[in-house]
Amino acid sequence: MNVLFLCTGNSCRSILAEATFNHLAPAGWKAMSAGSKPTGQVHPRSLALLAREGISTQGYASKSWDNLPATPDIVVTVCASAAGETCPAYLGPVLRTHWGVEDPAHATGTDEEIDAAFVTAYRILRARIEAFLALPLDTLSQDKQKLKEELDRLGSLIPEQQH
C-alpha cells in the first residue's frame, strides 16, 4: 500500500510525515510526499528534527505530485485549511483523508519558538501515524469505507503536550 502525504510546498509537514511513516511502517507499506507547488527544497529545520529523532533523511526532496514514483492508494492532505490554506486536490481513484497541521515554515519568533512549531507539527503527525499503524491494517485494507472512517477520525487526534 502506498500512502501519499500531500501539502502545498512539500518542505515541512509532508516530508516529516513521509519520513516518519517510512521509519515506522511495516513491510508492504510505503509513504511518499509531494506538493502542489513544491518549494524545491526541504526545510533545514525539518531535516534537523528528523535527524534528532533518529529518522533517516536520506533521499528526501521537495517534489511535485506530477512525478510520483508510484500510484498512491491513500492520499493524506496535511495542510491547515483552518488557516485559510487551500488543500491541493489529488485527482485519481484513491482513498482521501485530511490531517490538518499548521505549517511550521510560517512560524515566527525566536529560534526556540520556531523550533517548537516544527516539534509540534512532528508530534501531531507522529501520533496520527502511530495510531494509523496500530489499526488492524490487514482487515481495513479490505474495507475501504471503514479504513476511510478510521483515517478521518485520526485527523483530529492531537497528542497531549509533553512538559
XYZ file of C-alpha atoms in Angstrom:
163
model
C 0.000 0.000 0.000
C 1.314 3.410 -0.976
C 0.438 6.444 1.129
C 0.936 9.941 -0.289
C 1.305 12.832 2.163
C 0.355 15.951 0.263
C 0.656 19.651 1.034
C 1.472 22.793 -0.860
C 5.237 23.304 -0.560
C 6.458 19.770 0.277
C 9.202 21.168 2.501
C 7.980 20.576 6.072
C 4.817 18.703 7.072
C 4.531 16.212 4.219
C 8.267 15.452 4.408
C 8.045 14.954 8.207
C 5.076 12.609 7.662
C 6.733 10.673 4.812
C 9.981 10.103 6.710
C 8.226 9.215 9.977
C 5.788 6.833 8.264
C 8.596 5.049 6.407
C 10.590 4.801 9.641
C 7.671 3.136 11.478
C 5.772 1.285 8.732
C 5.531 -2.491 8.426
C 6.697 -4.284 5.288
C 4.420 -3.647 2.343
C 3.535 -0.074 3.364
C 5.408 2.857 1.844
C 4.940 6.594 2.108
C 5.823 9.289 -0.354
C 5.187 13.009 -0.290
C 4.609 15.790 -2.770
C 3.387 19.331 -3.099
C 1.053 21.101 -5.484
C 3.565 24.000 -5.577
C 6.818 22.492 -4.251
C 9.382 24.915 -2.856
C 12.179 22.857 -4.381
C 13.983 22.284 -1.092
C 13.319 20.519 2.185
C 13.315 22.960 5.108
C 16.609 22.582 7.050
C 14.691 22.522 10.358
C 12.667 19.519 9.114
C 15.858 17.625 8.330
C 17.466 18.592 11.657
C 14.391 17.464 13.620
C 14.223 14.106 11.814
C 17.921 13.547 12.469
C 17.427 14.343 16.191
C 14.609 11.762 16.259
C 16.876 9.113 14.708
C 14.940 9.049 11.425
C 16.889 8.834 8.169
C 16.789 11.947 5.996
C 18.465 10.235 3.057
C 16.834 10.838 -0.304
C 14.068 13.217 0.783
C 13.445 16.128 -1.556
C 10.725 18.677 -2.241
C 8.884 17.447 -5.317
C 5.754 17.895 -7.365
C 2.876 15.454 -7.440
C 3.431 15.321 -11.220
C 6.300 12.839 -10.887
C 5.414 10.370 -8.158
C 7.371 7.102 -8.078
C 4.165 5.064 -7.628
C 0.405 5.493 -7.709
C -0.920 6.160 -4.197
C -3.645 4.026 -2.619
C -4.254 6.589 0.132
C -3.772 10.372 -0.021
C -3.425 12.297 3.254
C -3.558 16.082 2.925
C -1.756 17.824 5.794
C -2.473 21.491 5.014
C -4.062 23.675 7.661
C -7.256 24.583 5.843
C -8.467 26.357 9.008
C -5.620 28.832 8.455
C -7.004 29.648 5.013
C -4.520 27.372 3.272
C -6.021 25.649 0.249
C -5.502 21.908 0.192
C -4.478 20.541 -3.168
C -6.983 18.042 -4.548
C -5.237 14.945 -5.799
C -7.076 13.634 -8.806
C -7.426 9.915 -9.137
C -9.405 6.998 -7.707
C -7.810 6.967 -4.256
C -8.940 6.980 -0.660
C -8.545 10.547 0.653
C -8.350 11.897 4.179
C -7.339 15.208 5.743
C -4.968 15.614 8.706
C -4.640 19.389 9.031
C -1.428 20.628 10.667
C -0.203 24.224 10.933
C 2.766 24.912 8.628
C 5.879 25.405 10.768
C 7.579 27.109 7.796
C 5.393 30.143 8.581
C 6.338 30.246 12.275
C 7.883 33.468 13.525
C 9.673 34.469 16.694
C 12.847 33.290 18.355
C 14.773 30.233 17.201
C 13.261 28.346 20.147
C 9.714 29.372 19.172
C 10.256 28.379 15.538
C 11.810 25.045 16.578
C 8.808 24.490 18.869
C 6.443 24.921 15.877
C 8.350 22.194 13.990
C 8.283 19.891 17.035
C 4.527 20.455 17.443
C 3.861 19.585 13.783
C 6.083 16.497 14.073
C 4.410 15.285 17.297
C 0.924 15.646 15.821
C 1.911 13.783 12.648
C 3.793 11.082 14.547
C 0.853 10.474 16.916
C -1.520 10.129 13.960
C 0.883 7.850 12.057
C 1.420 5.636 15.123
C -2.370 5.396 15.578
C -2.761 4.612 11.847
C -0.177 1.833 12.023
C -1.827 0.422 15.179
C -5.073 -0.142 13.244
C -5.874 -3.675 12.011
C -4.493 -2.796 8.569
C -4.870 -6.281 7.076
C -8.609 -6.177 7.766
C -9.127 -2.492 6.963
C -7.299 -2.636 3.638
C -10.157 -4.953 2.521
C -12.845 -2.451 3.681
C -12.082 0.961 2.145
C -15.075 2.704 3.757
C -14.113 1.566 7.263
C -10.461 2.491 6.590
C -11.536 5.985 5.473
C -13.643 6.411 8.630
C -10.666 5.450 10.802
C -8.268 7.728 8.918
C -10.734 10.646 9.103
C -11.054 10.069 12.856
C -7.253 10.154 13.243
C -7.187 13.554 11.536
C -8.499 15.133 14.721
C -6.045 13.358 17.032
C -3.859 15.826 18.956
C -1.195 14.413 21.291
C -1.029 15.723 24.825
C 1.698 18.287 25.333
C 4.841 16.922 26.929
C 6.365 19.078 29.643
